[in-house]
Coordinates of C-alpha atoms and ligand atoms in Angstrom, one line a residue:
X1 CA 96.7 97.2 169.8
X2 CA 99.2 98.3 172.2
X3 CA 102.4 96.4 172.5
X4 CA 105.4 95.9 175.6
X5 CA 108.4 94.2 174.2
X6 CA 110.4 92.2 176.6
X7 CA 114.1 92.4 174.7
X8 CA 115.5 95.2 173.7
X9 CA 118.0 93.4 171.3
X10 CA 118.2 94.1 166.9
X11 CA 114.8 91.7 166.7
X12 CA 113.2 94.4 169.0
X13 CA 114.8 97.2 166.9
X14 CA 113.5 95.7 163.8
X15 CA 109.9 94.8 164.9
X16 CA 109.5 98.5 165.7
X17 CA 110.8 99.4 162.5
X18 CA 108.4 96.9 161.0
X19 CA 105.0 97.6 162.8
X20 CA 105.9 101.4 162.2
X21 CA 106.1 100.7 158.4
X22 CA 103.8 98.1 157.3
X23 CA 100.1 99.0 156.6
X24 CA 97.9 96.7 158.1
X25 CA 94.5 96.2 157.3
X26 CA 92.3 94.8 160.2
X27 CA 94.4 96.1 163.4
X28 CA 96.6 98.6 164.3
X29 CA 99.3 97.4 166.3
X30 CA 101.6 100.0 167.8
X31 CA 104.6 99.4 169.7
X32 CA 104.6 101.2 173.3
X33 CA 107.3 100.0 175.8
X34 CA 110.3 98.2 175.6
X35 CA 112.4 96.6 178.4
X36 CA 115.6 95.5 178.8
X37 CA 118.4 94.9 181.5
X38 CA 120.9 97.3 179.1
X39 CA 119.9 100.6 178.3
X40 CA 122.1 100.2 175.2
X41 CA 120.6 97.7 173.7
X42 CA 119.4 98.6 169.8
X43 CA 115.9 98.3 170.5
X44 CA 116.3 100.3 173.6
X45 CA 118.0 103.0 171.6
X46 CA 115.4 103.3 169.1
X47 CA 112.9 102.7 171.2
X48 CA 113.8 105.8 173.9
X49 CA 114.5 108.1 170.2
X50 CA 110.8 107.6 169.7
X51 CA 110.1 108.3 173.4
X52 CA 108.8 105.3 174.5
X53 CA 108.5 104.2 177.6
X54 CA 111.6 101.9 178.7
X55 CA 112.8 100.2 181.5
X56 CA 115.5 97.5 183.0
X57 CA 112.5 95.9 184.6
X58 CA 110.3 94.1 182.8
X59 CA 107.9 94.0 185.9
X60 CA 107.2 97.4 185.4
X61 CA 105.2 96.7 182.3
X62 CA 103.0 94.1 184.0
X63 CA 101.3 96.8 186.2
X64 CA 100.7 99.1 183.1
X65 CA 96.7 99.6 182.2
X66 CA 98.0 100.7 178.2
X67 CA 99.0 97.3 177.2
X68 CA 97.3 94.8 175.2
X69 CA 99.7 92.3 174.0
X70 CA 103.0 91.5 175.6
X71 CA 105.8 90.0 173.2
X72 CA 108.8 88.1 174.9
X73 CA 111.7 88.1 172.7
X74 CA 114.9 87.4 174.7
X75 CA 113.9 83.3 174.5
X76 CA 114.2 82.9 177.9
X77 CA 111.3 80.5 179.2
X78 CA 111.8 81.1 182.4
X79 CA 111.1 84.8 181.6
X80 CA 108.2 84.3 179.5
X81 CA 106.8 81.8 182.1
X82 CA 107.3 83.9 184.8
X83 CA 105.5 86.7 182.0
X84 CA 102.8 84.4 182.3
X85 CA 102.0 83.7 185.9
X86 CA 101.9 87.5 186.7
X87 CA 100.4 89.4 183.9
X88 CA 96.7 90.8 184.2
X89 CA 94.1 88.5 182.3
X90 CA 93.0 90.9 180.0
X91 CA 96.7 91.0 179.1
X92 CA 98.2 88.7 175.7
X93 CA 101.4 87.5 175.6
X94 CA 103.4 85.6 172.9
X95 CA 106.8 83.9 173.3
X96 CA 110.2 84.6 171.4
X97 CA 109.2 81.3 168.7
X98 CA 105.6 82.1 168.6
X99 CA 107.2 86.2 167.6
X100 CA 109.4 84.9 165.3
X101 CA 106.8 83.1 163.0
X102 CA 105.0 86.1 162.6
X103 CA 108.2 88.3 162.4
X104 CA 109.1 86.0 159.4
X105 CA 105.4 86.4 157.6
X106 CA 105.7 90.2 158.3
X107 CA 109.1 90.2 156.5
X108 CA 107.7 88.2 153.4
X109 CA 105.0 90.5 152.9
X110 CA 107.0 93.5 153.4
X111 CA 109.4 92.5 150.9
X112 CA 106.7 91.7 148.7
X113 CA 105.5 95.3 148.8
X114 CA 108.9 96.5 148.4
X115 CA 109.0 94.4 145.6
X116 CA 105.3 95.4 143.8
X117 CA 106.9 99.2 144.2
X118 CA 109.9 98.4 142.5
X119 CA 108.0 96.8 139.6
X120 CA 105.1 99.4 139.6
X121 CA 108.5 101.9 139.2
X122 CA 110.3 99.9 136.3
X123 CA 106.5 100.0 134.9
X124 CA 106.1 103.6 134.8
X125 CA 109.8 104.2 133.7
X126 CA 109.2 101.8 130.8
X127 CA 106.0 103.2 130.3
X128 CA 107.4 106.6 130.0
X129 CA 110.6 105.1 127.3
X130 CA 108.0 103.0 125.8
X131 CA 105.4 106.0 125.0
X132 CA 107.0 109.2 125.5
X133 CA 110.8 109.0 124.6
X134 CA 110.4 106.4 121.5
X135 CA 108.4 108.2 118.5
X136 CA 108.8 105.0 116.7
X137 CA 106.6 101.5 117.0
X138 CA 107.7 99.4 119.5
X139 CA 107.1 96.0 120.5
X140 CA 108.4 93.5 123.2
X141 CA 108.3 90.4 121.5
X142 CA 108.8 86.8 123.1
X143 CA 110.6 84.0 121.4
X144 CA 107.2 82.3 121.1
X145 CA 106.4 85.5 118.9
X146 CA 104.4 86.0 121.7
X147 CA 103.6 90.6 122.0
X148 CA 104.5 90.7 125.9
X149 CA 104.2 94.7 125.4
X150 CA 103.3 97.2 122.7
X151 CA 103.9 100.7 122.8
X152 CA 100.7 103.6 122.1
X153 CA 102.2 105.1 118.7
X154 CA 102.1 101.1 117.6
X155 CA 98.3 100.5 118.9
X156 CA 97.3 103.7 117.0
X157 CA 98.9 102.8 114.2
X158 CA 97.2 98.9 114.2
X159 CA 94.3 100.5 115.3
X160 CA 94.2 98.6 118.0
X161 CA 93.5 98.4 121.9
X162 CA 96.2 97.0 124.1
X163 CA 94.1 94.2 125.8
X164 CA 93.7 92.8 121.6
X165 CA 97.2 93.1 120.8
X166 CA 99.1 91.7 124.3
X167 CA 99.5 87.9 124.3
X168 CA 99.3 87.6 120.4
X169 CA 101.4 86.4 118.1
X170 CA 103.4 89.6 116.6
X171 CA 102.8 87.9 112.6
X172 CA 98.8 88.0 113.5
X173 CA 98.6 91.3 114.6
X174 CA 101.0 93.2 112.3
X175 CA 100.6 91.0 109.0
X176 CA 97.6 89.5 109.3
X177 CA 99.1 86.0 108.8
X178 CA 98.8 82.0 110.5
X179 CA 102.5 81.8 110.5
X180 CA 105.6 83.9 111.2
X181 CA 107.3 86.2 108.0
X182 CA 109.7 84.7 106.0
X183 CA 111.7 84.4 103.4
X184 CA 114.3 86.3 101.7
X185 CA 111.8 89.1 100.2
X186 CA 109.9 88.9 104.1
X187 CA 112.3 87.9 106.7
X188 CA 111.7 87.9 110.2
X189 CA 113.6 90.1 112.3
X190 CA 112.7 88.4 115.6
X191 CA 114.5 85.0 114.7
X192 CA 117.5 86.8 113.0
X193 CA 117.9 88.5 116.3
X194 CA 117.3 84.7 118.2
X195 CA 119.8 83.0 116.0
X196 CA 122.3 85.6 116.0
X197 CA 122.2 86.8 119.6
X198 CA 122.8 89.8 118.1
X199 CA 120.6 92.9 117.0
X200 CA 118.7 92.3 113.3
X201 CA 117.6 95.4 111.1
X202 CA 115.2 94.4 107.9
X203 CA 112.6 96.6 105.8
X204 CA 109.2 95.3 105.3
X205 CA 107.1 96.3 102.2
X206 CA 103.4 96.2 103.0
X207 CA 100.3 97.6 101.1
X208 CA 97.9 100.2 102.2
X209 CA 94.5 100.0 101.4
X210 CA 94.8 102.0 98.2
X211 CA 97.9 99.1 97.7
X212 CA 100.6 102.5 98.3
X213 CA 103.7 100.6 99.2
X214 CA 104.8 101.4 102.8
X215 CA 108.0 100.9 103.8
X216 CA 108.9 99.5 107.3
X217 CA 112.7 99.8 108.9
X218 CA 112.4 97.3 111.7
X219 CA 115.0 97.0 114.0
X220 CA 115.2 94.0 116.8
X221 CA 117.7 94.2 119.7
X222 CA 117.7 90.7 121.9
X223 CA 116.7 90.6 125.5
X224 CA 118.7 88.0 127.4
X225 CA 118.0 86.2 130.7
X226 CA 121.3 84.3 132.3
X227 CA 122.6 84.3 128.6
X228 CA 119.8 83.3 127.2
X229 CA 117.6 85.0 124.3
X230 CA 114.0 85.4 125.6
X231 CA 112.7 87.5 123.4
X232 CA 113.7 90.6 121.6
X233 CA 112.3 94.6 121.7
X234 CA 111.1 95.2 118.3
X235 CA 111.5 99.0 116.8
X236 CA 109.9 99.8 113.6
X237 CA 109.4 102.5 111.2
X238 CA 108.1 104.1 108.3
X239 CA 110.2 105.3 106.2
X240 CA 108.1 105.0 102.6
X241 CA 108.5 109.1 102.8
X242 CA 112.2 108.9 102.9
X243 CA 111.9 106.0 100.4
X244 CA 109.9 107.8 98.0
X245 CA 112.1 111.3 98.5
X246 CA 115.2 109.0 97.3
X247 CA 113.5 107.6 93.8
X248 CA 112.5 111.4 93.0
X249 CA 115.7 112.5 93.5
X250 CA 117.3 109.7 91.8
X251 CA 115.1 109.9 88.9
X252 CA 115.9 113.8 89.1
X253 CA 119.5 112.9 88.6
X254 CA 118.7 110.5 86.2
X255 CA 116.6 112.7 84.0
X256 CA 119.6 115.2 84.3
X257 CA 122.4 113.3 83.2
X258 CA 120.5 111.7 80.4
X259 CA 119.4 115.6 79.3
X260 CA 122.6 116.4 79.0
X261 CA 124.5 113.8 77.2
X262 CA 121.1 113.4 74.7
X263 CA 121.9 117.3 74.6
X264 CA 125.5 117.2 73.3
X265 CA 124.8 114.2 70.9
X266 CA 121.6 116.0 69.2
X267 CA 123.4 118.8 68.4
X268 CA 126.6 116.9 66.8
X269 CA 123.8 115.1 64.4
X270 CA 121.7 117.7 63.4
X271 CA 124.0 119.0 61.2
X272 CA 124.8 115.9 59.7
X273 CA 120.9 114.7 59.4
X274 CA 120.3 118.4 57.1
X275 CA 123.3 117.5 55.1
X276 CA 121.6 113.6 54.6
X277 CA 118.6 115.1 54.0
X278 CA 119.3 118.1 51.5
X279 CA 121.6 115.8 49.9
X280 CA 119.4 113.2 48.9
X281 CA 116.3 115.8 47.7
X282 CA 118.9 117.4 45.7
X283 CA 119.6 114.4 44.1
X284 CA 116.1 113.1 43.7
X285 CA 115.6 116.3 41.7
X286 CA 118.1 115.7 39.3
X287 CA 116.4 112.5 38.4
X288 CA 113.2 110.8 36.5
X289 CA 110.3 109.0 39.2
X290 CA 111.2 106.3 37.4
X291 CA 114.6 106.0 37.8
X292 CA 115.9 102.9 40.1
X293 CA 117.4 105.3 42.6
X294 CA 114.6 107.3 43.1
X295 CA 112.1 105.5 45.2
X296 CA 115.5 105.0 47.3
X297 CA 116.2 108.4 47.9
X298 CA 112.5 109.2 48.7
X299 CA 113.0 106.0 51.2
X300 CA 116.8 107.9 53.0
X301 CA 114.7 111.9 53.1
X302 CA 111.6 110.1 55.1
X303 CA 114.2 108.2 57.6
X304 CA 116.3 111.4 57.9
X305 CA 112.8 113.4 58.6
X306 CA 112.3 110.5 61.5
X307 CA 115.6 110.5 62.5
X308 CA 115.2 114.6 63.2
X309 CA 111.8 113.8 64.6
X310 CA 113.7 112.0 67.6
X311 CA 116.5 114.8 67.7
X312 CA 114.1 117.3 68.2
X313 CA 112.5 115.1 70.9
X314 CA 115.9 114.8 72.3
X315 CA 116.8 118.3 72.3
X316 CA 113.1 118.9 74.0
X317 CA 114.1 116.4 76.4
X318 CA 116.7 118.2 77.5
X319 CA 115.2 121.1 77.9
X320 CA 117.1 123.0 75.7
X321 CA 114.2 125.7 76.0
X322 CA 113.7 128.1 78.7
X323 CA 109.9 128.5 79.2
X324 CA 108.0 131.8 78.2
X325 CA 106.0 131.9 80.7
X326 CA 103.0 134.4 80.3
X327 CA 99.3 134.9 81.7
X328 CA 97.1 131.6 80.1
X329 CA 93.7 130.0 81.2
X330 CA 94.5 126.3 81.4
X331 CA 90.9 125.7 79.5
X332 CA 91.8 127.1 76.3
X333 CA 95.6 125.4 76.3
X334 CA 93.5 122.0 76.8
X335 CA 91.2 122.9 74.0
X336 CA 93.6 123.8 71.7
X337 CA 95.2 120.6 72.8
X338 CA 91.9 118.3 72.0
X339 CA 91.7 120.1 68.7
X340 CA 95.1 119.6 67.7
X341 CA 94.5 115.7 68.1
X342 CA 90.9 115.4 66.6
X343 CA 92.3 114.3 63.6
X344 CA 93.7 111.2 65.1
X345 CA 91.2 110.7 67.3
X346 CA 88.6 110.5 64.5
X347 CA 91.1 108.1 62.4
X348 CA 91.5 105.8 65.7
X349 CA 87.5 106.1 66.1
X350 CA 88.1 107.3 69.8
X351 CA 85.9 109.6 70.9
X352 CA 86.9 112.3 73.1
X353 CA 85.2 113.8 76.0
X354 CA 85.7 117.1 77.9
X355 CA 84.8 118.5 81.5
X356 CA 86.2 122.3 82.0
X357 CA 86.0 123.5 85.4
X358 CA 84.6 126.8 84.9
X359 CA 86.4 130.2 86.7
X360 CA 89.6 129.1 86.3
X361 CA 92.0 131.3 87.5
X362 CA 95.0 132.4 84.6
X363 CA 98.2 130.6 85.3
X364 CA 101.8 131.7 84.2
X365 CA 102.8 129.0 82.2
X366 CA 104.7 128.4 78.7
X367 CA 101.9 128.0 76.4
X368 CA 103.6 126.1 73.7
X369 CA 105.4 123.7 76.2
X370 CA 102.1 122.7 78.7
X371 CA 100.4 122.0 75.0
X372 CA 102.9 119.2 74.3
X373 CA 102.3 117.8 77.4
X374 CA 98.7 117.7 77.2
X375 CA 99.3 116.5 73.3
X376 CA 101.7 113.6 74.7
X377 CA 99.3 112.1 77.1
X378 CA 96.2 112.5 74.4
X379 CA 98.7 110.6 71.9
X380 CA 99.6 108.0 74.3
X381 CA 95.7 107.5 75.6
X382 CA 94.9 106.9 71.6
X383 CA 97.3 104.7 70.9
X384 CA 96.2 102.5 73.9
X385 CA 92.8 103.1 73.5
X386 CA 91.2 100.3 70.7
X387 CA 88.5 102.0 68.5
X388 CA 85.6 102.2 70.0
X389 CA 86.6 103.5 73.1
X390 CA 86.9 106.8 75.2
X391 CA 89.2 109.7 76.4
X392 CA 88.0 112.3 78.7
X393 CA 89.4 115.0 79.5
X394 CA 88.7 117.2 82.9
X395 CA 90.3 120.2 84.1
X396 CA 89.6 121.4 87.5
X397 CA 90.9 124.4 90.0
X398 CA 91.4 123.7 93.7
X399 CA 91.1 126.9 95.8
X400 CA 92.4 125.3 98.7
X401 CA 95.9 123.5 96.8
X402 CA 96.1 126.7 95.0
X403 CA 96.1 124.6 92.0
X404 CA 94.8 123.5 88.6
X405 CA 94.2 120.1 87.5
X406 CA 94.2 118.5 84.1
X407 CA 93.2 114.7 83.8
X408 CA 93.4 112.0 80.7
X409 CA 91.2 108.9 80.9
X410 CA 91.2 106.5 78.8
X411 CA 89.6 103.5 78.5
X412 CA 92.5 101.6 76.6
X413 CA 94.6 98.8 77.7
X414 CA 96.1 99.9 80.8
X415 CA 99.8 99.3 82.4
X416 CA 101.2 96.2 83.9
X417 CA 102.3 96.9 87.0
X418 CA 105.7 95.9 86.9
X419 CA 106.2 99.0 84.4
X420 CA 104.1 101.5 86.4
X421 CA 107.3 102.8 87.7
X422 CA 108.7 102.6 84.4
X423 CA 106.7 105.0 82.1
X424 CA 108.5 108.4 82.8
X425 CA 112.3 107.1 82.2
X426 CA 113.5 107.8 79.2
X427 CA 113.8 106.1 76.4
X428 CA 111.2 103.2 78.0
X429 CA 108.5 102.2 75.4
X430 CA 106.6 98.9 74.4
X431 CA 105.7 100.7 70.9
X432 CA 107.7 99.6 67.6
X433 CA 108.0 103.3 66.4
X434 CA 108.0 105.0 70.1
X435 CA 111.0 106.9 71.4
X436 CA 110.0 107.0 74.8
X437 CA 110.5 110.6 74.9
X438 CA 107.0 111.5 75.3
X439 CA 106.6 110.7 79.4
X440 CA 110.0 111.8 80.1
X441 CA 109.3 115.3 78.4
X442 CA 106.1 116.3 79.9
X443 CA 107.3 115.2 83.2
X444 CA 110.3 117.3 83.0
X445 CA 108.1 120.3 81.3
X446 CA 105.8 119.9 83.9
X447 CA 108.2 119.8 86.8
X448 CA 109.9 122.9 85.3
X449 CA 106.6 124.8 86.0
X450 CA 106.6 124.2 89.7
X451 CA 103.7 121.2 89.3
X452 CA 103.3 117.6 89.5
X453 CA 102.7 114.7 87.3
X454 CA 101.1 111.5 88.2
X455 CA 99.4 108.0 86.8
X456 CA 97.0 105.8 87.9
X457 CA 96.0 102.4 85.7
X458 CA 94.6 99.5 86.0
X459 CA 95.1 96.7 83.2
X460 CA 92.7 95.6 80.7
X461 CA 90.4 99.1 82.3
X462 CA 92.4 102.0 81.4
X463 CA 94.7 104.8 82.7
X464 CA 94.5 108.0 84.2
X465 CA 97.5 111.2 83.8
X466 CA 96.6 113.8 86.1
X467 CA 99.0 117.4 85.7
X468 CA 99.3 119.4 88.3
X469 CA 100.0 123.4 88.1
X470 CA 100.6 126.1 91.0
X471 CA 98.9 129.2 90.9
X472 CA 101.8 131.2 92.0
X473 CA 101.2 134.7 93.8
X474 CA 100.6 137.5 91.0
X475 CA 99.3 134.7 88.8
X476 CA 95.8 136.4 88.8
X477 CA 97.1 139.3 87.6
X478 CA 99.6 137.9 85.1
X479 CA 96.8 139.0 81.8
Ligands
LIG501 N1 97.6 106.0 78.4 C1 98.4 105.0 78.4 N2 97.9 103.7 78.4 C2 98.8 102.7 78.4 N3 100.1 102.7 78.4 C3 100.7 104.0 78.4 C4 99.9 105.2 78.4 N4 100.7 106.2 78.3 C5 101.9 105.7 78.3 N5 101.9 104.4 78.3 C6 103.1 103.5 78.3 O1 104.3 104.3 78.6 C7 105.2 104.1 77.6 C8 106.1 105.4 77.5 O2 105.3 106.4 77.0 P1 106.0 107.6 76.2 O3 105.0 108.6 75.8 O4 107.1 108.1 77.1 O5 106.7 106.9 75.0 P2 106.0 106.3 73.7 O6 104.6 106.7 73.7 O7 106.3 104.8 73.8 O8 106.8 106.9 72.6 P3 106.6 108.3 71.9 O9 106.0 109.2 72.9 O10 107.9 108.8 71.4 O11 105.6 108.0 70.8 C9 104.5 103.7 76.4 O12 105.3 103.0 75.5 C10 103.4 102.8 77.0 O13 103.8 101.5 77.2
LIG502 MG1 104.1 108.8 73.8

């Protein structure tokens, strides 16, 4: 549709800038001559840059066989009557209030456009913060608990597609719960961050499906609208990793310190205990059995023995020997192990399985020290075991961890689990006569040889102790 503008003013200016930038869907208007009485008029101007066709006369545009529609916009009537009376039939015209309607509808739904774009921009920006910047889980949440947006990492994570997770509540989605976290052990970030105005930061433990704690840092910054909390932008991670790199290192310090001072002090009262100990034999010998003092004495040589018993654990501890290590198949240290403890197996009436992985690789390890460790988690698997039950006992090479594997199962009593994390430190037993050595040593003989030690138990069913040893280049040939 061809148009003639009689008008030349800004409105003219504007309509042209308009027509030229709006998509329209069922016509395609087009603006094609403008006139005006001054040739400096801004609709003029623009119009004569886009080579138009201009004149002072708007009578010249009456004649014209190019024009569909002619729009009258200096809002003279006389004009636009006159417009009227002389313009062919075929030829539309509109007045300057009729214009200005649809000028005004044109505006609205240009600025709406401009205002889609501007949005479909913010989108894509946030997108790009949301998904591609932030490595983290991130969640805008409303102050309905309402998810308004959720970010890819924390979908994947959920397992979840968007469309499930947007417009639920957050405590749904994430914890699986009717009402929002709380609590001083649970609390929820979102309405710290509400209350406070300000931004909240809480860790969440949660269990994984083999109930692993997993440690959440979550993070909630307040989003405000004319000072106003709305909602909040939620940022959370895991940092169980980080978590669990902290307890090793703290229990490595631990272990350390405790190694050393249990050092110093076994040495100072070894000398002593020999003393006690020679002493009261000496003095046993010089008398009759059935002399008063003699069951005594007998009674301070067996507590002196004990009391050396727990030195030398002490002094094991703390690691006072260097390993020798040397060339060994992991299958005959286990055997010798089992054998060692048949006795008190057969007195417990425990009887005592075996699996042996066969073509075990030799591994470089201190014979003498990997047997105690073995003999320490057989010990302990008795003396939780009632008679009756069962140990087994399964070694097992992994070509792909480079490693070898030794297992204890038991079918005893199991651990509580408020003292799974107990059982390695030192000095921690729930036996009359136990030192609590025994853990603490074959972790730190194991950790010395480059592997791993670890537990699994469930109460009332039994435990589990499974070693871990690297197969170190050169091993192989170590024979
Ligand atoms: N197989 C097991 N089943 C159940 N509980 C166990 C088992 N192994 C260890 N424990 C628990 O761990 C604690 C610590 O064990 P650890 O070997 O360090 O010391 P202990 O056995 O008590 O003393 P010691 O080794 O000097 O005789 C034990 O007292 C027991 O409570
Ligand atoms: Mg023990």
């Amino acid at each position: 549709m061809n148009i003639a503008v009689v008008g030349g003013g800004t409105r003219c200016r504007k309509l042209t800038d308009l027509i030229e930038r709006h998509t329209f869907q069922e016509i395609s208007p087009r603006i094609v001559a403008v006139a005006d009485e001054k040739d400096d008029a801004p609709g003029m101007v623009r119009a004569k840059e886009k080579g138009l066709f201009v004149t002072n006369d708007y009578n010249d545009l009456l004649d014209r066989d190019d024009i569909n529609l002619i729009v009258e916009l200096t809002g003279n009537q006389d004009i636009y009557n006159d417009i009227l009376s002389k313009k062919k039939k075929t030829v539309r015209a509109i007045d300057h209030k009729t214009s200005l309607l649809f000028w005004e509808i044109l505006s609205v739904s240009d600025m709406q456009q401009e205002t889609r774009q501007k949005l479909i921009e913010k989108r894509s920006l946030c997108d790009v913060v949301m998904n591609d910047l932030i490595q983290e889980d991130v969640m805008i949440i409303g102050a309905n608990y309402r998810i308004q947006d959720i970010n890819d990492s924390m979908l994947e994570r959920l397992g979840l597609e968007f469309k499930d997770a947007i417009s639920q509540y957050c405590y749904e989605i994430t914890h699986h719960q009717k009402v929002p976290c709380s609590g001083e052990n649970h609390p929820c970030p979102l309405v710290q961050a509400i209350e406070s105005r300000k931004p909240s930061q809480t860790t969440h433990i949660h269990l994984d499906k083999d109930k692993n704690e997993i440690f959440y840092s979550i993070s909630c910054y307040p989003l405000f609208q004319k000072d106003k909390v709305i909602g909040a932008i939620e940022i959370s991670r895991d940092i169980t990793k980080d978590i669990n790199m902290h307890k090793v290192m703290m229990q490595q310090e631990k272990l350390i310190s405790i190694g050393r001072l249990s050092a110093g002090v076994a040495h100072e009262i070894n000398n002593p205990l020999t003393t006690i100990l020679t002493t009261a034999m000496l003095l046993q010998e010089d008398i009759e059995p059935d002399d008063p003092s003699y069951e005594d004495l007998g009674l301070i040589a067996n507590e002196t023995l004990r009391c050396r018993k727990i030195v030398t654990s002490l002094l094991d501890f703390a690691r006072q020997n260097t390993p020798e290590k040397k060339g060994n198949n992991i299958n005959d240290i286990v055997m010798e192990s089992i054998l060692l403890t048949k006795k008190q197996a057969a007195f417990d009436d425990v009887s005592v399985e075996y699996h042996f992985s066969e073509d075990m690789p030799p591994i470089c390890v201190d014979k003498g020290q990997i047997q105690q460790a073995i003999i320490n988690l057989i010990l302990n698997a008795l003396e939780a075991t009632p008679s009756g039950g069962q140990i087994t006992v399964d070694t097992l090479f992994s070509l792909q961890a480079q490693q070898v594997e030794v297992s204890i199962t038991d079918t005893g009593k199991g651990i509580a689990e408020d003292k799974m994390n107990k059982v390695f430190d030192p000095f921690f037993t729930t036996k009359e006569t136990g030192t609590g050595l025994g853990l603490a040593i074959t972790h730190g003989i194991i950790e010395q040889h480059g592997g791993s030690i670890d537990m699994r138990s469930k109460q009332g069913y039994g435990t589990t102790f499974t070693i871990r040893l690297p197969i170190r280049k050169g091993d192989k040939e170590a024979d």
